[in-house]
Short mmCIF file of C-alpha atoms in Angstrom, two decimals:
data_model
loop_
_atom_site.label_atom_id
_atom_site.label_comp_id
_atom_site.label_asym_id
_atom_site.label_seq_id
_atom_site.Cartn_x
_atom_site.Cartn_y
_atom_site.Cartn_z
CA UNK E 1 -3.44 -16.99 12.42
CA UNK E 2 -3.45 -16.72 8.60
CA UNK E 3 -3.10 -19.85 6.52
CA UNK E 4 0.45 -20.18 5.23
CA UNK E 5 0.72 -21.57 1.72
CA UNK E 6 3.87 -23.48 0.88
CA UNK E 7 5.29 -23.79 -2.66
CA UNK E 8 3.97 -27.34 -2.82
CA UNK E 9 0.43 -26.18 -2.01
CA UNK E 10 -0.11 -24.71 -5.46
CA UNK E 11 -3.66 -26.00 -5.78
CA UNK E 12 -4.87 -23.65 -3.05
CA UNK E 13 -2.58 -20.81 -4.15
CA UNK E 14 -3.75 -20.93 -7.77
CA UNK E 15 -6.69 -18.49 -7.68
CA UNK E 16 -8.14 -15.94 -5.27
CA UNK E 17 -10.87 -13.36 -5.54
CA UNK E 18 -8.52 -10.64 -4.25
CA UNK E 19 -4.73 -10.82 -4.29
CA UNK E 20 -2.68 -8.29 -2.34
CA UNK E 21 1.03 -7.90 -3.08
CA UNK E 22 2.91 -6.66 -0.02
CA UNK E 23 2.27 -7.15 3.70
CA UNK E 24 3.50 -3.80 4.94
CA UNK E 25 1.27 -1.21 6.56
CA UNK E 26 -0.72 -0.64 3.36
CA UNK E 27 -1.26 -4.30 2.51
CA UNK E 28 -2.32 -5.52 5.94
CA UNK E 29 -4.56 -2.50 6.53
CA UNK E 30 -6.26 -3.05 3.17
CA UNK E 31 -6.79 -6.75 3.87
CA UNK E 32 -8.29 -5.96 7.27
CA UNK E 33 -10.52 -3.23 5.85
CA UNK E 34 -11.78 -5.68 3.20
CA UNK E 35 -12.53 -8.36 5.78
CA UNK E 36 -14.29 -5.83 8.01
CA UNK E 37 -16.65 -5.08 5.10
CA UNK E 38 -17.02 -8.64 3.81
CA UNK E 39 -15.73 -11.45 6.08
CA UNK E 40 -16.50 -14.04 3.40
CA UNK E 41 -14.09 -12.53 0.88
CA UNK E 42 -11.36 -14.84 -0.48
CA UNK E 43 -8.09 -12.89 -0.03
CA UNK E 44 -4.49 -13.94 -0.56
CA UNK E 45 -1.59 -11.77 0.58
CA UNK E 46 1.84 -12.32 -0.99
CA UNK E 47 4.95 -11.40 1.00
CA UNK E 48 8.18 -13.27 1.79
CA UNK E 49 8.99 -11.55 5.09
CA UNK E 50 8.84 -13.25 8.49
CA UNK E 51 8.67 -9.95 10.41
CA UNK E 52 6.42 -6.90 10.13
CA UNK E 53 7.98 -3.62 11.28
CA UNK E 54 6.47 -0.43 12.64
CA UNK E 55 8.86 1.73 10.66
CA UNK E 56 7.68 5.12 12.02
CA UNK E 57 9.15 4.01 15.35
CA UNK E 58 12.71 3.77 14.07
CA UNK E 59 13.31 7.52 14.45
CA UNK E 60 12.46 7.10 18.12
CA UNK E 61 14.78 4.09 18.38
CA UNK E 62 17.58 6.26 16.95
CA UNK E 63 16.94 8.75 19.76
CA UNK E 64 16.81 6.23 22.59
CA UNK E 65 13.05 6.68 23.14
CA UNK E 66 11.88 3.28 21.85
CA UNK E 67 13.65 -0.07 21.97
CA UNK E 68 14.02 -1.66 18.54
CA UNK E 69 12.20 -4.94 19.39
CA UNK E 70 9.04 -2.96 20.21
CA UNK E 71 8.79 -2.06 16.50
CA UNK E 72 8.89 -5.68 15.27
CA UNK E 73 6.11 -8.29 15.34
CA UNK E 74 6.00 -11.66 13.63
CA UNK E 75 4.26 -11.59 10.28
CA UNK E 76 2.21 -14.65 11.18
CA UNK E 77 0.88 -12.90 14.27
CA UNK E 78 0.15 -9.65 12.43
CA UNK E 79 -1.77 -10.79 9.36
CA UNK E 80 -5.56 -10.84 9.79
CA UNK E 81 -7.45 -14.08 10.24
CA UNK E 82 -9.03 -15.43 7.11
CA UNK E 83 -6.30 -14.22 4.78
CA UNK E 84 -4.23 -16.77 2.87
CA UNK E 85 -0.54 -15.93 3.24
CA UNK E 86 1.58 -16.85 0.23
CA UNK E 87 5.13 -16.60 1.56
CA UNK E 88 7.00 -15.88 -1.67
CA UNK E 89 8.56 -13.12 -3.72
CA UNK E 90 6.79 -11.60 -6.69
CA UNK E 91 8.67 -11.80 -9.98
CA UNK E 92 6.25 -10.07 -12.35
CA UNK E 93 2.70 -9.39 -13.52
CA UNK E 94 0.51 -10.40 -16.46
CA UNK E 95 -2.42 -7.98 -16.19
CA UNK E 96 -4.09 -9.30 -19.34
CA UNK E 97 -4.03 -12.83 -17.97
CA UNK E 98 -4.77 -11.57 -14.45
CA UNK E 99 -1.72 -13.34 -13.05
CA UNK E 100 0.96 -12.61 -10.50
CA UNK E 101 4.14 -14.56 -11.18
CA UNK E 102 6.23 -15.74 -8.23
CA UNK E 103 9.97 -16.29 -8.23
CA UNK E 104 9.52 -20.01 -7.45
CA UNK E 105 7.75 -20.55 -10.78
CA UNK E 106 4.16 -20.47 -9.54
CA UNK E 107 1.47 -18.14 -10.82
CA UNK E 108 -1.43 -16.80 -8.75
CA UNK E 109 -4.55 -15.62 -10.57
CA UNK E 110 -6.98 -13.00 -9.33
CA UNK E 111 -10.17 -11.10 -10.03
CA UNK E 112 -8.95 -8.00 -8.21
CA UNK E 113 -5.31 -7.12 -7.54
CA UNK E 114 -4.00 -4.69 -4.91
CA UNK E 115 -0.35 -3.68 -5.30
CA UNK E 116 1.46 -2.24 -2.27
CA UNK E 117 4.98 -3.70 -1.87
CA UNK E 118 6.51 -0.45 -0.64
CA UNK E 119 9.64 0.99 -2.17
CA UNK E 120 13.29 0.05 -2.51
CA UNK E 121 16.02 1.71 -0.46
CA UNK E 122 18.81 2.05 -3.00
CA UNK E 123 21.85 1.83 -0.70
CA UNK E 124 24.11 0.89 -3.61
CA UNK E 125 23.37 4.16 -5.39
CA UNK E 126 25.88 5.83 -3.05
CA UNK E 127 29.42 4.62 -3.70
CA UNK E 128 31.01 2.92 -0.70
CA UNK E 129 27.94 3.19 1.52
CA UNK E 130 26.95 -0.47 1.76
CA UNK E 131 30.46 -1.46 2.83
CA UNK E 132 30.53 0.95 5.76
CA UNK E 133 26.97 0.99 7.08
CA UNK E 134 26.94 0.20 10.78
CA UNK E 135 30.66 0.97 11.09
CA UNK E 136 32.98 3.97 11.03
CA UNK E 137 30.30 6.26 12.39
CA UNK E 138 27.95 5.70 9.41
CA UNK E 139 24.33 4.92 10.24
CA UNK E 140 20.71 5.29 9.16
CA UNK E 141 17.36 5.22 10.95
CA UNK E 142 15.88 3.77 7.76
CA UNK E 143 17.02 0.28 8.80
CA UNK E 144 15.86 -1.68 11.83
CA UNK E 145 19.32 -2.98 12.63
CA UNK E 146 20.98 0.43 12.29
CA UNK E 147 18.65 2.66 14.32
CA UNK E 148 20.17 1.45 17.63
CA UNK E 149 23.62 2.28 16.21
CA UNK E 150 22.41 5.83 15.59
CA UNK E 151 21.61 6.20 19.29
CA UNK E 152 24.95 4.69 20.23
CA UNK E 153 26.78 7.20 18.05
CA UNK E 154 24.77 10.14 19.39
CA UNK E 155 25.51 9.19 22.97
CA UNK E 156 29.22 8.69 22.35
CA UNK E 157 29.86 11.81 20.28
CA UNK E 158 31.16 14.60 22.52
CA UNK E 159 32.91 16.70 19.89
CA UNK E 160 33.41 16.71 16.13
CA UNK E 161 31.24 16.88 13.02
CA UNK E 162 27.88 15.19 12.54
CA UNK E 163 26.44 15.16 9.02
CA UNK E 164 22.80 14.38 8.18
CA UNK E 165 21.66 13.85 4.59
CA UNK E 166 18.43 13.87 2.63
CA UNK E 167 18.27 12.45 -0.94
CA UNK E 168 16.15 13.68 -3.85
CA UNK E 169 12.42 13.17 -3.54
CA UNK E 170 10.34 11.08 -3.46
CA UNK E 171 11.25 9.29 -0.24
CA UNK E 172 9.16 7.71 2.46
CA UNK E 173 8.58 9.95 5.46
CA UNK E 174 10.16 13.06 4.02
CA UNK E 175 10.60 14.49 7.50
CA UNK E 176 12.61 11.56 8.85
CA UNK E 177 16.03 12.91 7.78
CA UNK E 178 15.32 16.05 9.81
CA UNK E 179 13.96 14.09 12.75
CA UNK E 180 17.31 12.36 13.17
CA UNK E 181 19.03 15.75 13.05
CA UNK E 182 16.78 17.47 15.60
CA UNK E 183 16.68 14.63 18.14
CA UNK E 184 20.46 14.20 17.98
CA UNK E 185 21.05 17.92 18.44
CA UNK E 186 18.58 18.00 21.32
CA UNK E 187 20.56 15.28 23.10
CA UNK E 188 23.84 17.11 22.59
CA UNK E 189 22.29 20.37 23.78
CA UNK E 190 20.85 18.80 26.93
CA UNK E 191 24.20 17.20 27.75
CA UNK E 192 26.30 20.30 27.10
CA UNK E 193 28.03 18.97 23.98
CA UNK E 194 26.34 20.91 21.20
CA UNK E 195 28.97 23.63 21.22
CA UNK E 196 31.64 21.01 20.54
CA UNK E 197 29.53 18.95 18.12
CA UNK E 198 28.89 20.78 14.86
CA UNK E 199 25.82 19.51 13.03
CA UNK E 200 25.28 19.95 9.28
CA UNK E 201 22.24 19.08 7.18
CA UNK E 202 22.78 18.35 3.47
CA UNK E 203 19.49 18.39 1.59
CA UNK E 204 19.32 17.45 -2.10
CA UNK E 205 16.23 19.63 -2.42
CA UNK E 206 15.76 23.38 -2.43
CA UNK E 207 13.53 23.77 0.65
CA UNK E 208 13.57 22.53 4.21
CA UNK E 209 10.03 21.11 4.04
CA UNK E 210 7.58 20.93 1.16
CA UNK E 211 4.66 22.61 2.97
CA UNK E 212 5.59 26.20 3.74
CA UNK E 213 3.31 26.60 6.78
CA UNK E 214 5.57 24.35 8.85
CA UNK E 215 8.90 25.86 7.82
CA UNK E 216 9.03 28.76 10.34
CA UNK E 217 8.82 26.40 13.32
CA UNK E 218 11.43 24.09 11.79
CA UNK E 219 13.78 26.98 11.02
CA UNK E 220 13.58 28.09 14.63
CA UNK E 221 15.12 24.75 15.59
CA UNK E 222 17.72 24.96 12.85
CA UNK E 223 18.75 28.24 14.47
CA UNK E 224 18.46 26.90 18.02
CA UNK E 225 20.83 24.04 17.26
CA UNK E 226 23.12 26.23 15.07
CA UNK E 227 22.77 23.74 12.21
CA UNK E 228 24.84 24.34 9.08
CA UNK E 229 22.05 24.11 6.49
CA UNK E 230 22.93 23.19 2.90
CA UNK E 231 20.50 22.87 0.00
CA UNK E 232 21.03 21.27 -3.42
CA UNK E 233 23.65 18.84 -2.02
CA UNK E 234 23.32 15.18 -3.02
CA UNK E 235 25.43 12.53 -1.28
CA UNK E 236 27.23 10.42 -3.90
CA UNK E 237 30.01 8.57 -2.06
CA UNK E 238 31.14 7.62 1.43
CA UNK E 239 34.69 6.72 2.48
CA UNK E 240 34.01 5.14 5.85
CA UNK E 241 37.57 4.31 7.00
CA UNK E 242 38.76 7.85 6.23
CA UNK E 243 35.46 9.41 7.30
CA UNK E 244 34.87 11.48 4.19
CA UNK E 245 31.53 12.14 2.48
CA UNK E 246 31.32 13.33 -1.12
CA UNK E 247 28.46 15.55 -2.27
CA UNK E 248 27.47 16.93 -5.65
CA UNK E 249 26.21 20.48 -5.27
CA UNK E 250 23.89 21.92 -7.91
CA UNK E 251 24.61 25.61 -8.50
CA UNK E 252 22.00 28.25 -9.46
CA UNK E 253 23.05 28.13 -13.13
CA UNK E 254 22.51 24.37 -13.26
CA UNK E 255 26.18 23.43 -13.18
CA UNK E 256 27.57 21.22 -10.43
CA UNK E 257 30.58 21.03 -8.19
CA UNK E 258 32.01 18.33 -5.94
CA UNK E 259 32.28 18.92 -2.23
CA UNK E 260 34.05 16.60 0.23
CA UNK E 261 33.21 16.84 3.94
CA UNK E 262 34.87 15.19 6.92
CA UNK E 263 32.66 13.61 9.56
CA UNK E 264 32.72 11.85 12.89
CA UNK E 265 29.11 10.73 12.53
CA UNK E 266 27.15 10.41 9.29
CA UNK E 267 23.40 9.74 9.18
CA UNK E 268 22.47 8.69 5.66
CA UNK E 269 19.07 8.49 3.99
CA UNK E 270 19.49 6.57 0.72
CA UNK E 271 17.82 7.36 -2.61
CA UNK E 272 14.51 5.52 -2.99
CA UNK E 273 12.91 3.92 -6.04
CA UNK E 274 10.12 1.48 -6.80
CA UNK E 275 11.02 -2.23 -6.44
CA UNK E 276 12.63 -3.78 -9.52
CA UNK E 277 9.66 -6.06 -10.26
CA UNK E 278 7.41 -2.99 -10.30
CA UNK E 279 9.66 -0.76 -12.41
CA UNK E 280 10.00 -3.51 -15.03
CA UNK E 281 6.28 -4.30 -15.16
CA UNK E 282 3.33 -3.09 -17.30
CA UNK E 283 1.92 -1.44 -14.17
CA UNK E 284 4.61 1.26 -13.96
CA UNK E 285 4.62 4.82 -15.24
CA UNK E 286 7.69 6.37 -16.88
CA UNK E 287 9.30 6.97 -13.48
CA UNK E 288 8.75 3.37 -12.35
CA UNK E 289 5.87 3.87 -9.88
CA UNK E 290 2.47 2.17 -10.20
CA UNK E 291 0.29 4.43 -12.32
CA UNK E 292 -3.02 5.11 -10.54
CA UNK E 293 -5.77 7.69 -10.44
CA UNK E 294 -4.87 9.91 -7.45
CA UNK E 295 -8.40 9.84 -6.01
CA UNK E 296 -9.73 6.31 -6.60
CA UNK E 297 -6.25 4.69 -6.50
CA UNK E 298 -7.35 2.48 -9.39
CA UNK E 299 -4.79 1.76 -12.10
CA UNK E 300 -5.19 4.09 -15.08
CA UNK E 301 -5.00 1.25 -17.61
CA UNK E 302 -6.16 -1.89 -15.78
CA UNK E 303 -9.52 -1.45 -14.07
CA UNK E 304 -9.21 -4.44 -11.75
CA UNK E 305 -5.91 -3.28 -10.23
CA UNK E 306 -5.48 -0.79 -7.39
CA UNK E 307 -2.30 0.41 -5.71
CA UNK E 308 -1.53 2.31 -2.54
CA UNK E 309 1.27 3.10 -0.14
CA UNK E 310 4.78 4.07 -1.13
CA UNK E 311 4.70 2.36 -4.55
CA UNK E 312 1.87 4.44 -6.01
CA UNK E 313 2.64 7.46 -8.18
CA UNK E 314 0.35 9.74 -6.20
CA UNK E 315 1.87 13.04 -5.04
CA UNK E 316 1.02 12.66 -1.36
CA UNK E 317 3.67 12.23 1.31
CA UNK E 318 4.77 8.60 1.49
CA UNK E 319 3.91 7.91 5.13
CA UNK E 320 2.10 5.29 7.19
CA UNK E 321 -0.54 7.94 7.87
CA UNK E 322 -1.20 8.16 4.14
CA UNK E 323 -1.58 4.38 3.93
CA UNK E 324 -3.98 4.50 6.87
CA UNK E 325 -6.26 6.80 4.86
CA UNK E 326 -5.73 5.00 1.54
CA UNK E 327 -6.49 1.46 2.73
CA UNK E 328 -10.22 1.97 3.42
CA UNK E 329 -10.58 3.77 0.06
CA UNK E 330 -9.01 0.84 -1.80
CA UNK E 331 -11.03 -1.69 0.19
CA UNK E 332 -14.23 0.16 -0.67
CA UNK E 333 -13.35 0.51 -4.35
CA UNK E 334 -12.30 -3.11 -4.74
CA UNK E 335 -15.71 -4.13 -3.40
CA UNK E 336 -17.37 -1.73 -5.84
CA UNK E 337 -15.43 -3.39 -8.66
CA UNK E 338 -16.66 -6.77 -7.41
CA UNK E 339 -20.24 -5.53 -7.39
CA UNK E 340 -20.56 -5.78 -3.61
CA UNK E 341 -20.75 -2.03 -2.92
CA UNK E 342 -22.34 0.73 -4.99
CA UNK E 343 -20.44 3.97 -4.29
CA UNK E 344 -16.79 4.69 -5.05
CA UNK E 345 -14.68 6.33 -2.34
CA UNK E 346 -11.98 8.95 -2.79
CA UNK E 347 -8.57 9.65 -1.27
CA UNK E 348 -7.78 13.34 -0.78
CA UNK E 349 -4.00 13.04 -0.59
CA UNK E 350 -3.79 13.12 3.20
CA UNK E 351 -0.37 12.59 4.69
CA UNK E 352 1.06 13.26 8.12
CA UNK E 353 4.58 13.77 9.36
CA UNK E 354 5.19 14.20 13.10
CA UNK E 355 8.44 16.20 13.04
CA UNK E 356 10.25 15.44 16.31
CA UNK E 357 12.04 18.74 16.84
CA UNK E 358 13.13 17.90 20.39
CA UNK E 359 12.53 15.19 22.96
CA UNK E 360 9.05 15.99 24.20
CA UNK E 361 7.86 18.27 21.38
CA UNK E 362 6.66 17.71 17.84
CA UNK E 363 5.59 19.84 14.89
CA UNK E 364 2.67 17.79 13.54
CA UNK E 365 2.48 18.34 9.78
CA UNK E 366 -0.83 17.19 8.26
CA UNK E 367 -1.78 18.05 4.71
CA UNK E 368 -3.57 16.84 1.58
CA UNK E 369 -2.85 17.17 -2.13
CA UNK E 370 -1.34 20.53 -3.02
CA UNK E 371 0.00 21.11 0.49
CA UNK E 372 -3.41 22.07 1.87
CA UNK E 373 -3.39 21.87 5.67
CA UNK E 374 -5.62 19.09 7.03
CA UNK E 375 -5.46 19.09 10.85
CA UNK E 376 -7.10 16.16 12.61
CA UNK E 377 -7.75 18.18 15.76
CA UNK E 378 -9.11 21.69 16.39
CA UNK E 379 -6.36 24.30 16.45
CA UNK E 380 -7.15 25.33 20.02
CA UNK E 381 -6.29 21.79 21.07
CA UNK E 382 -3.31 21.10 18.84
CA UNK E 383 -1.80 23.59 16.39
CA UNK E 384 0.40 21.44 14.18
CA UNK E 385 2.35 24.46 12.96
CA UNK E 386 3.89 24.86 16.41
CA UNK E 387 5.93 22.41 18.50
CA UNK E 388 3.67 20.87 21.15
CA UNK E 389 3.89 18.28 23.90
CA UNK E 390 0.48 16.94 22.96
CA UNK E 391 1.78 15.98 19.52
CA UNK E 392 4.70 14.21 21.20
CA UNK E 393 2.25 12.27 23.38
CA UNK E 394 0.39 11.31 20.22
CA UNK E 395 3.57 10.08 18.51
CA UNK E 396 5.15 8.34 21.50
CA UNK E 397 2.16 6.76 23.23
CA UNK E 398 -0.95 6.80 21.05
CA UNK E 399 0.18 6.11 17.47
CA UNK E 400 2.00 2.79 18.09
CA UNK E 401 -1.02 1.02 19.63
CA UNK E 402 -3.26 2.76 17.09
CA UNK E 403 -1.10 1.20 14.37
CA UNK E 404 -1.06 -2.34 15.74
CA UNK E 405 -4.57 -2.50 17.24
CA UNK E 406 -6.61 -0.26 14.95
CA UNK E 407 -5.07 0.39 11.54
CA UNK E 408 -3.86 -3.17 11.01
CA UNK E 409 -7.12 -4.58 12.39
CA UNK E 410 -9.49 -2.73 10.05
CA UNK E 411 -10.65 -0.24 12.68
CA UNK E 412 -10.77 3.00 10.75
CA UNK E 413 -10.54 5.68 13.44
CA UNK E 414 -10.40 9.07 11.66
CA UNK E 415 -10.00 7.16 8.37
CA UNK E 416 -13.52 6.41 7.14
CA UNK E 417 -13.56 6.73 3.35
CA UNK E 418 -15.51 9.58 1.79
CA UNK E 419 -17.69 9.18 -1.35
CA UNK E 420 -16.02 10.12 -4.62
CA UNK E 421 -16.93 13.65 -5.63
CA UNK E 422 -17.74 14.49 -9.24
CA UNK E 423 -14.82 16.95 -9.50
CA UNK E 424 -12.39 14.26 -8.31
CA UNK E 425 -13.43 12.05 -11.21
CA UNK E 426 -12.61 14.69 -13.79
#
């Protein structure tokens, strides 16, 4: 079990060779990858949470496939041995002084800093949403406590309107808004209710999915479930008691109009931004994300700082699969910066999104920077552009233990870092 540092234990918390901010998938995987390479390394991990969640499982919870508790482990039991756990919130950074400031007044100094606190779900950006979440038919698979409510609503809805929303990019797991749609429609179809339940998808973007190769398969399910598909619609307000959702639609000429839709069930995905202490820090770019080189994941201005996961300003999909590939790269490059390894590693932008189009079948989207397809398996075995049962088996039975027992333990199956190529440096 990791050593837990209390506020009073400031002497031990004062300085560490490597400090990692954030104990989500990216932070724990990076810590474990560092320890796997150098067990003697002095690492502190800062995070206030008591629980670590397997967030990719929440879509399955919302469809009645997983039980919510299976996606939650104690933080103390998840962090790798040998890591000092500083259970506190970060308040800011002083990169010149090589300090991380905590909200209890302490400061932690470092030689190398890894920043991966995830992103912020901005529920308050949608008027009236926070007051009605978990009630009045309003839910979201983006919260642990609400995913079971999604399944409850899906089971109980026999007729009426079900609305599913997707906010402007970037968001984590860009396919998740669709996953909720498809799995809900599949349940209604199997139980003979789809004709009476009318499903609509309101996407703030202009395309169904950002990588065109996967769109034909997804559109076939949009047609199969007779989904009312709407682009350029951004959810701005929710009136839960009266069951009304307000959207701003962007027209081709750039003007906008307001559209109000009635609902019986509303699945909301909130806008997503970098955490406040990141956006207000010297580490952020103009949009608020940590500014890193897309290949080395090293900060563009501060050479002893790396960032990965959802908070980085890289253009890859913000998924756990991306963090799984990024963590060994950061671990390698931190050790290069410390003089303990010689060769930099590179991240190619890999991201994966298992699009659950029905119970038992998945379109497995895998791609690198620029939307280049990057399948992990030969096409004869698993063609990710088509819905397959093998991809479902991967999502439902293989990926959860792979997450807990491999990725978070520093076992880099299909994630070994590759040496930095000359063209990636340019």
